[in-house]
Amino acid sequence: MDSTISPAMRNILVTGSDGMLGWHLRCRLFARPECDVVSCTRQQFNDAAWLRAAVQEADAVVHLAGINRASESELEQGNTSLSKQLVAACEATDSRPHVLYSSSVHADNDTPYGRGKRKAARILSDWAEREDARFCNIVLPHVFGEHGKPFYNSVVSTFAWQLANDQQPEIQSDGLLSLLHTSDVARLVQEKIDEGFVGTVRPRGTDIRVTSLLDRIGQMVDRYNSGVVPQLDQPLDLQLFNTFRSHLPAEHRRIPLKLHTDHRGSLFETIRSDGQGQVFLSTTAPGITRGNHFHTRKVERFVVVEGRATIRLRRMLTDEVTTFDVAGSRPEAIDIPTLHTHNITNTGDTPLLTLFWTGELFDPADPDTFACDVASEANRA
C-alpha cells in the first residue's frame, strides 16, 4: 500500500464537526481551498443513507464524534457503536477512506470511557487491516481551545468562561493535566492526512496542575482587566489568553480610552503591553473596506484615530456577526478575537486614520492571516 496520500486528495469528512475540536479543524482546513470539507453532525451521522453517501465520496474521514458525558454503559457502548456505524457505511459502499480517529489517553485506563475509546479504535483498526485501508489512531491528552463549552469540554473552558463573566472559579480537585491546544491537534491531523499516515500518534501536552492553571490564567486576566496586554511569549500563555478572550461578552471587546484635552489639543493612550508587539497606521478612503481575514493566534487591536468607521466580526463558519460603530472623536479600542473574520469600513466623508496593534512581529513567512469575507457564505466547511 502506498504510504503517501495522492496530491489529488480533496474530500475530507469530519464527524463530530460541530464540537470544539471539529470546529477548530474545519477553520484550519478552510484556509486550504484544495480541500472540500464535509461536516457531519450527530443527526447526519445517525442517518445511514447520508453517512454512506458521504463516506463514498471521502478521501479521508476524521472521526471526532464521541460520547464523553453519559452513564457508564453509554460511555462504553456508545463510542464503540459510533465506530461500528462508520465501518458499516464503508463496507456497504466498498469504500476505503483514510480514517483518522481522535482517541484519548483515557483509553489506557480500565474505566467505562477508557474501554469504550480503546474498543472503538480497535474496531476501526481491524476494518483497515481487513480492507487494506489506512487508519491513524490519534491518542489525545487534555484538549482545550477557543469557544469550548464551559463545564463540558475542558476545565480551561470553565475557568475562562467564569473569569470572562466576572465569576470566581472553584477548584474541585488539584489534578495533573496535560494540556494540548486545539490548533496543535488540527495541525497534526492535517499533517497526518497529507502524509497518509498509518499507525498511532501520541502528541504530548504541557503538564500543569489545576491550581497552577487557574493562577496562570488569573494573572493574565488581572493584567488585561487593568488595561495591560499580558506577556504572551510562551505558546501556552497565548493559547490560554485567547481561550479566555473567546468567552468575553461582545460589549467587553469595546474598550473606552481616556482622552486628555487642553488648549494644546488632545492625547490618549492606545495600548500597554508586557510583551512585544507591532504598530501599523493606515488611511482608508470613504466607502472602502479593509480586512476580511481571520487569524488563528494573533492578539490584535483596532483604534480609529480620525474619522468614522464600522468594524465587523464574524465567528468563523457561523452567522454570528458583531458590529461596532467607532469614531476618532470618542477614542476606544476594539480587540479582535482569534478565529473571527473581521473588517473595517470607512463610513464617513473624510479619510479614515486607524491604528492597528498586533502582539507579534509580522513574519511574511508565517503571517497567520487567512482571507475570508465577513459577508460571505458562513458554512463553507
Short mmCIF file of C-alpha atoms in Angstrom, two decimals:
data_model
loop_
_atom_site.label_atom_id
_atom_site.label_comp_id
_atom_site.label_asym_id
_atom_site.label_seq_id
_atom_site.Cartn_x
_atom_site.Cartn_y
_atom_site.Cartn_z
CA MET A 1 0.00 0.00 0.00
CA ASP A 2 1.34 3.45 -0.94
CA SER A 3 2.31 5.32 2.25
CA THR A 4 1.59 8.82 0.91
CA ILE A 5 -1.71 10.36 0.01
CA SER A 6 -2.38 11.43 -3.56
CA PRO A 7 -1.94 15.15 -4.33
CA ALA A 8 -5.43 14.95 -5.86
CA MET A 9 -6.96 14.24 -2.44
CA ARG A 10 -9.68 16.80 -1.86
CA ASN A 11 -12.66 15.42 0.08
CA ILE A 12 -12.45 15.31 3.87
CA LEU A 13 -15.39 14.16 6.00
CA VAL A 14 -15.33 15.41 9.60
CA THR A 15 -17.62 13.64 12.06
CA GLY A 16 -18.47 15.49 15.26
CA SER A 17 -17.95 18.63 13.20
CA ASP A 18 -19.99 20.87 15.49
CA GLY A 19 -17.84 20.07 18.54
CA MET A 20 -14.93 22.16 19.79
CA LEU A 21 -12.23 20.16 18.01
CA GLY A 22 -14.35 19.73 14.88
CA TRP A 23 -14.85 23.49 14.59
CA HIS A 24 -11.14 24.23 15.01
CA LEU A 25 -10.19 21.61 12.43
CA ARG A 26 -12.70 23.00 9.93
CA CYS A 27 -11.34 26.51 10.49
CA ARG A 28 -7.84 25.29 9.71
CA LEU A 29 -8.93 23.39 6.62
CA PHE A 30 -10.90 26.45 5.46
CA ALA A 31 -7.56 28.06 4.67
CA ARG A 32 -6.81 25.22 2.23
CA PRO A 33 -9.02 25.82 -0.83
CA GLU A 34 -7.96 22.49 -2.34
CA CYS A 35 -9.83 20.71 0.45
CA ASP A 36 -13.55 20.04 0.15
CA VAL A 37 -14.62 19.64 3.77
CA VAL A 38 -17.92 17.91 4.54
CA SER A 39 -19.33 18.48 8.02
CA CYS A 40 -21.09 15.61 9.76
CA THR A 41 -23.24 16.35 12.80
CA ARG A 42 -24.68 13.75 15.16
CA GLN A 43 -28.00 13.81 13.29
CA GLN A 44 -26.31 13.24 9.94
CA PHE A 45 -24.10 10.51 11.37
CA ASN A 46 -27.19 8.62 12.54
CA ASP A 47 -28.73 8.88 9.06
CA ALA A 48 -27.36 5.69 7.49
CA ALA A 49 -28.10 6.75 3.91
CA TRP A 50 -26.47 10.16 4.40
CA LEU A 51 -23.39 8.61 6.03
CA ARG A 52 -22.97 6.02 3.28
CA ALA A 53 -23.09 8.71 0.59
CA ALA A 54 -20.61 10.92 2.47
CA VAL A 55 -18.16 8.07 3.10
CA GLN A 56 -18.31 7.00 -0.52
CA GLU A 57 -17.09 10.45 -1.63
CA ALA A 58 -14.47 10.88 1.09
CA ASP A 59 -10.74 10.53 0.62
CA ALA A 60 -10.25 10.93 4.36
CA VAL A 61 -12.57 10.67 7.36
CA VAL A 62 -11.60 12.47 10.55
CA HIS A 63 -13.70 10.69 13.15
CA LEU A 64 -14.16 13.11 16.06
CA ALA A 65 -17.69 12.11 17.03
CA GLY A 66 -17.75 10.64 20.51
CA ILE A 67 -19.55 10.42 23.83
CA ASN A 68 -17.82 11.72 26.95
CA ARG A 69 -20.72 12.73 29.22
CA ALA A 70 -23.19 9.90 29.83
CA SER A 71 -23.92 6.88 32.00
CA GLU A 72 -21.17 4.28 32.33
CA SER A 73 -22.84 1.88 29.92
CA GLU A 74 -23.40 4.64 27.35
CA LEU A 75 -19.77 5.75 27.65
CA GLU A 76 -18.51 2.26 26.91
CA GLN A 77 -21.05 1.14 24.35
CA GLY A 78 -21.75 4.48 22.69
CA ASN A 79 -18.23 5.10 21.41
CA THR A 80 -17.88 1.56 20.08
CA SER A 81 -21.28 1.88 18.40
CA LEU A 82 -20.12 5.01 16.55
CA SER A 83 -17.12 3.16 15.15
CA LYS A 84 -19.33 0.26 14.09
CA GLN A 85 -21.64 2.68 12.25
CA LEU A 86 -18.71 4.19 10.38
CA VAL A 87 -17.32 0.78 9.43
CA ALA A 88 -20.77 -0.37 8.29
CA ALA A 89 -21.04 2.67 6.00
CA CYS A 90 -17.61 1.95 4.50
CA GLU A 91 -18.42 -1.73 3.97
CA ALA A 92 -21.84 -1.02 2.46
CA THR A 93 -20.26 1.24 -0.17
CA ASP A 94 -17.00 -0.70 -0.57
CA SER A 95 -15.16 2.49 0.45
CA ARG A 96 -11.64 2.69 1.88
CA PRO A 97 -11.02 6.25 3.00
CA HIS A 98 -8.07 7.16 5.19
CA VAL A 99 -9.65 7.14 8.68
CA LEU A 100 -8.16 9.27 11.47
CA TYR A 101 -9.65 8.70 14.91
CA SER A 102 -9.47 11.03 17.92
CA SER A 103 -8.84 8.69 20.81
CA SER A 104 -7.82 9.67 24.34
CA VAL A 105 -5.11 8.91 26.86
CA HIS A 106 -8.00 7.58 28.97
CA ALA A 107 -8.07 4.63 26.58
CA ASP A 108 -5.12 3.31 28.63
CA ASN A 109 -7.34 3.14 31.71
CA ASP A 110 -9.80 0.46 32.78
CA THR A 111 -12.80 2.79 33.02
CA PRO A 112 -16.04 2.68 31.01
CA TYR A 113 -14.92 5.65 28.94
CA GLY A 114 -11.40 4.29 28.54
CA ARG A 115 -12.62 0.85 27.48
CA GLY A 116 -15.07 2.41 25.04
CA LYS A 117 -12.41 4.52 23.33
CA ARG A 118 -9.98 1.59 23.22
CA LYS A 119 -12.55 -0.75 21.66
CA ALA A 120 -13.67 1.95 19.20
CA ALA A 121 -10.09 2.34 17.93
CA ARG A 122 -9.70 -1.44 17.64
CA ILE A 123 -12.88 -1.74 15.54
CA LEU A 124 -11.52 0.82 13.08
CA SER A 125 -8.04 -0.72 13.09
CA ASP A 126 -9.44 -4.20 12.39
CA TRP A 127 -11.51 -2.85 9.50
CA ALA A 128 -8.47 -1.11 7.99
CA GLU A 129 -6.39 -4.29 8.25
CA ARG A 130 -9.10 -6.39 6.60
CA GLU A 131 -9.66 -3.90 3.79
CA ASP A 132 -6.04 -2.79 3.30
CA ALA A 133 -7.08 0.77 4.20
CA ARG A 134 -5.27 3.48 6.12
CA PHE A 135 -6.02 4.04 9.81
CA CYS A 136 -4.43 6.60 12.12
CA ASN A 137 -5.17 6.48 15.85
CA ILE A 138 -4.51 9.87 17.48
CA VAL A 139 -4.32 9.49 21.26
CA LEU A 140 -5.01 12.91 22.74
CA PRO A 141 -4.33 14.36 26.21
CA HIS A 142 -6.49 17.16 27.71
CA VAL A 143 -7.58 19.28 24.71
CA PHE A 144 -8.73 22.89 25.10
CA GLY A 145 -9.33 25.87 22.84
CA GLU A 146 -11.40 28.91 21.94
CA HIS A 147 -15.18 28.58 22.31
CA GLY A 148 -15.08 25.30 24.20
CA LYS A 149 -18.19 24.63 26.26
CA PRO A 150 -17.73 25.51 29.96
CA PHE A 151 -18.47 22.67 32.39
CA TYR A 152 -18.23 20.25 29.47
CA ASN A 153 -15.21 20.34 27.15
CA SER A 154 -12.42 21.32 29.49
CA VAL A 155 -11.64 22.82 32.87
CA VAL A 156 -9.81 25.51 30.85
CA SER A 157 -13.09 26.41 29.15
CA THR A 158 -14.82 26.51 32.52
CA PHE A 159 -12.20 28.77 34.14
CA ALA A 160 -12.01 31.01 31.05
CA TRP A 161 -15.77 31.44 30.84
CA GLN A 162 -16.10 32.16 34.57
CA LEU A 163 -13.33 34.76 34.58
CA ALA A 164 -14.67 36.38 31.40
CA ASN A 165 -18.06 36.69 33.07
CA ASP A 166 -16.83 38.01 36.43
CA GLN A 167 -17.33 34.75 38.30
CA GLN A 168 -14.87 33.20 40.74
CA PRO A 169 -13.80 29.64 39.79
CA GLU A 170 -13.60 26.93 42.42
CA ILE A 171 -11.16 24.05 42.33
CA GLN A 172 -12.77 20.67 42.97
CA SER A 173 -9.61 18.59 42.60
CA ASP A 174 -5.99 19.62 42.09
CA GLY A 175 -5.26 17.02 39.44
CA LEU A 176 -2.38 16.98 36.97
CA LEU A 177 -3.39 17.95 33.43
CA SER A 178 -1.55 17.55 30.15
CA LEU A 179 -2.83 20.46 28.04
CA LEU A 180 -2.87 20.49 24.24
CA HIS A 181 -4.46 23.30 22.25
CA THR A 182 -6.96 22.53 19.52
CA SER A 183 -4.83 24.36 16.93
CA ASP A 184 -1.98 21.92 17.60
CA VAL A 185 -4.36 18.98 17.18
CA ALA A 186 -5.80 20.44 13.95
CA ARG A 187 -2.30 20.95 12.54
CA LEU A 188 -1.37 17.37 13.47
CA VAL A 189 -4.49 15.97 11.79
CA GLN A 190 -3.77 17.96 8.64
CA GLU A 191 -0.17 16.68 8.57
CA LYS A 192 -1.22 13.06 9.01
CA ILE A 193 -3.80 13.39 6.23
CA ASP A 194 -1.14 14.84 3.93
CA GLU A 195 1.28 12.05 4.84
CA GLY A 196 -1.31 9.30 4.54
CA PHE A 197 0.00 8.22 7.95
CA VAL A 198 -0.81 4.76 9.29
CA GLY A 199 -0.31 3.91 12.96
CA THR A 200 -0.68 5.53 16.38
CA VAL A 201 0.29 9.09 17.27
CA ARG A 202 0.54 10.35 20.86
CA PRO A 203 1.08 14.13 20.85
CA ARG A 204 2.49 15.48 24.10
CA GLY A 205 0.79 18.21 26.05
CA THR A 206 2.09 20.64 28.67
CA ASP A 207 1.82 19.25 32.20
CA ILE A 208 0.25 21.57 34.74
CA ARG A 209 -1.77 21.21 37.94
CA VAL A 210 -5.26 22.66 38.15
CA THR A 211 -4.23 25.18 40.83
CA SER A 212 -1.32 26.40 38.70
CA LEU A 213 -3.60 26.58 35.67
CA LEU A 214 -6.10 28.83 37.44
CA ASP A 215 -3.32 31.01 38.82
CA ARG A 216 -1.75 31.32 35.37
CA ILE A 217 -5.00 32.35 33.67
CA GLY A 218 -5.96 34.56 36.61
CA GLN A 219 -2.74 36.57 36.45
CA MET A 220 -3.21 37.23 32.73
CA VAL A 221 -6.84 38.25 33.27
CA ASP A 222 -5.86 40.62 36.08
CA ARG A 223 -3.30 42.33 33.83
CA TYR A 224 -5.80 42.59 30.98
CA ASN A 225 -8.52 43.99 33.24
CA SER A 226 -6.03 46.60 34.46
CA GLY A 227 -5.54 47.79 30.88
CA VAL A 228 -2.38 45.85 30.01
CA VAL A 229 -1.98 43.03 27.49
CA PRO A 230 -0.04 40.38 29.45
CA GLN A 231 3.22 38.72 28.49
CA LEU A 232 2.40 36.10 25.85
CA ASP A 233 5.82 34.84 24.76
CA GLN A 234 5.07 31.26 25.80
CA PRO A 235 2.74 29.38 23.40
CA LEU A 236 0.64 28.03 26.28
CA ASP A 237 0.09 31.54 27.68
CA LEU A 238 -1.03 32.82 24.27
CA GLN A 239 -3.40 29.87 23.86
CA LEU A 240 -4.87 30.28 27.36
CA PHE A 241 -5.29 34.03 26.85
CA ASN A 242 -7.04 33.56 23.50
CA THR A 243 -9.31 30.95 25.08
CA PHE A 244 -10.24 33.47 27.78
CA ARG A 245 -10.84 36.18 25.16
CA SER A 246 -13.16 33.90 23.18
CA HIS A 247 -15.57 33.89 26.14
CA LEU A 248 -15.69 37.66 26.62
CA PRO A 249 -19.15 39.15 26.06
CA ALA A 250 -19.27 41.29 22.92
CA GLU A 251 -19.60 44.52 24.87
CA HIS A 252 -16.30 43.80 26.63
CA ARG A 253 -14.47 43.94 23.30
CA ARG A 254 -15.15 47.68 23.23
CA ILE A 255 -12.54 49.36 25.45
CA PRO A 256 -13.02 53.10 26.15
CA LEU A 257 -9.77 55.12 26.03
CA LYS A 258 -9.26 58.14 28.29
CA LEU A 259 -8.97 61.35 26.29
CA HIS A 260 -6.77 64.10 27.77
CA THR A 261 -7.58 67.53 26.30
CA ASP A 262 -6.23 71.02 26.93
CA HIS A 263 -5.55 74.21 24.94
CA ARG A 264 -2.78 72.44 23.01
CA GLY A 265 -5.00 69.61 21.75
CA SER A 266 -5.75 66.03 22.80
CA LEU A 267 -3.88 62.87 23.74
CA PHE A 268 -4.92 59.31 24.53
CA GLU A 269 -3.09 56.08 25.20
CA THR A 270 -3.95 53.19 22.84
CA ILE A 271 -2.30 50.17 24.44
CA ARG A 272 0.02 48.91 27.14
CA SER A 273 1.73 45.55 26.80
CA ASP A 274 4.06 43.46 28.94
CA GLY A 275 5.44 41.77 25.82
CA GLN A 276 6.40 42.53 22.25
CA GLY A 277 4.12 43.97 19.63
CA GLN A 278 3.96 45.94 16.41
CA VAL A 279 2.00 49.05 15.45
CA PHE A 280 0.62 49.89 12.00
CA LEU A 281 -1.10 53.10 10.90
CA SER A 282 -3.35 53.19 7.84
CA THR A 283 -5.52 55.62 5.92
CA THR A 284 -8.72 54.43 4.24
CA ALA A 285 -10.75 56.35 1.70
CA PRO A 286 -14.50 56.89 2.27
CA GLY A 287 -16.58 53.81 1.48
CA ILE A 288 -13.54 51.48 1.37
CA THR A 289 -13.33 48.28 3.44
CA ARG A 290 -10.10 46.79 4.76
CA GLY A 291 -9.51 43.33 6.22
CA ASN A 292 -11.84 40.41 5.50
CA HIS A 293 -9.48 37.88 7.03
CA PHE A 294 -9.01 35.92 10.23
CA HIS A 295 -6.14 34.88 12.49
CA THR A 296 -5.57 31.68 14.43
CA ARG A 297 -3.25 33.06 17.13
CA LYS A 298 -2.71 36.82 16.81
CA VAL A 299 -3.82 39.22 19.51
CA GLU A 300 -4.94 42.31 17.60
CA ARG A 301 -6.38 45.73 18.49
CA PHE A 302 -8.03 48.38 16.28
CA VAL A 303 -8.20 52.07 17.27
CA VAL A 304 -9.77 54.68 14.98
CA VAL A 305 -7.84 57.93 15.38
CA GLU A 306 -9.68 60.15 12.87
CA GLY A 307 -12.94 59.66 11.02
CA ARG A 308 -15.86 57.24 11.41
CA ALA A 309 -15.91 53.50 10.78
CA THR A 310 -17.80 50.27 11.27
CA ILE A 311 -15.88 47.21 12.48
CA ARG A 312 -17.50 43.84 11.85
CA LEU A 313 -16.57 40.46 13.33
CA ARG A 314 -17.98 37.08 12.34
CA ARG A 315 -17.11 33.91 14.18
CA MET A 316 -15.76 31.53 11.56
CA LEU A 317 -18.18 29.06 9.97
CA THR A 318 -21.16 30.70 11.67
CA ASP A 319 -23.55 33.59 11.03
CA GLU A 320 -22.67 35.23 14.38
CA VAL A 321 -21.81 38.82 13.38
CA THR A 322 -20.92 41.58 15.86
CA THR A 323 -20.81 45.21 14.69
CA PHE A 324 -19.07 48.17 16.32
CA ASP A 325 -19.56 51.76 15.16
CA VAL A 326 -16.49 53.76 16.15
CA ALA A 327 -15.18 57.29 15.68
CA GLY A 328 -11.97 59.16 16.35
CA SER A 329 -13.94 61.78 18.28
CA ARG A 330 -14.65 59.20 21.02
CA PRO A 331 -11.47 57.09 21.16
CA GLU A 332 -11.92 53.44 22.03
CA ALA A 333 -10.17 50.18 21.24
CA ILE A 334 -11.74 47.09 19.72
CA ASP A 335 -9.88 43.86 20.49
CA ILE A 336 -10.21 41.27 17.72
CA PRO A 337 -10.67 37.65 18.85
CA THR A 338 -8.96 34.78 17.05
CA LEU A 339 -10.92 32.68 14.53
CA HIS A 340 -13.23 35.60 13.75
CA THR A 341 -13.08 37.05 10.26
CA HIS A 342 -13.15 40.83 10.52
CA ASN A 343 -13.11 44.04 8.53
CA ILE A 344 -13.28 47.80 8.95
CA THR A 345 -15.21 50.16 6.65
CA ASN A 346 -14.84 53.91 6.40
CA THR A 347 -18.41 55.16 6.89
CA GLY A 348 -17.51 58.85 6.94
CA ASP A 349 -16.91 61.51 4.29
CA THR A 350 -13.22 62.04 5.07
CA PRO A 351 -10.16 59.75 5.06
CA LEU A 352 -10.13 57.28 7.96
CA LEU A 353 -6.99 57.06 10.09
CA THR A 354 -6.69 53.80 12.01
CA LEU A 355 -4.04 52.40 14.34
CA PHE A 356 -3.60 48.62 14.33
CA TRP A 357 -1.62 46.82 17.04
CA THR A 358 -0.69 43.14 16.95
CA GLY A 359 1.01 41.16 19.70
CA GLU A 360 3.69 39.66 17.45
CA LEU A 361 6.16 40.96 14.89
CA PHE A 362 4.99 40.43 11.34
CA ASP A 363 6.59 37.39 9.70
CA PRO A 364 5.94 37.22 5.94
CA ALA A 365 6.79 33.51 6.01
CA ASP A 366 4.11 32.89 8.66
CA PRO A 367 1.67 35.80 8.63
CA ASP A 368 -1.21 33.91 10.30
CA THR A 369 -3.67 35.76 8.06
CA PHE A 370 -6.31 33.92 6.03
CA ALA A 371 -8.76 35.55 3.63
CA CYS A 372 -12.48 35.26 4.40
CA ASP A 373 -15.14 37.84 3.63
CA VAL A 374 -17.23 38.74 6.68
CA ALA A 375 -20.32 38.87 4.45
CA SER A 376 -19.60 35.66 2.50
CA GLU A 377 -21.19 32.23 2.90
CA ALA A 378 -20.55 31.27 6.52
CA ASN A 379 -20.68 27.48 6.27
CA ARG A 380 -18.21 26.67 3.53
CA ALA A 381 -16.56 23.96 5.66
#
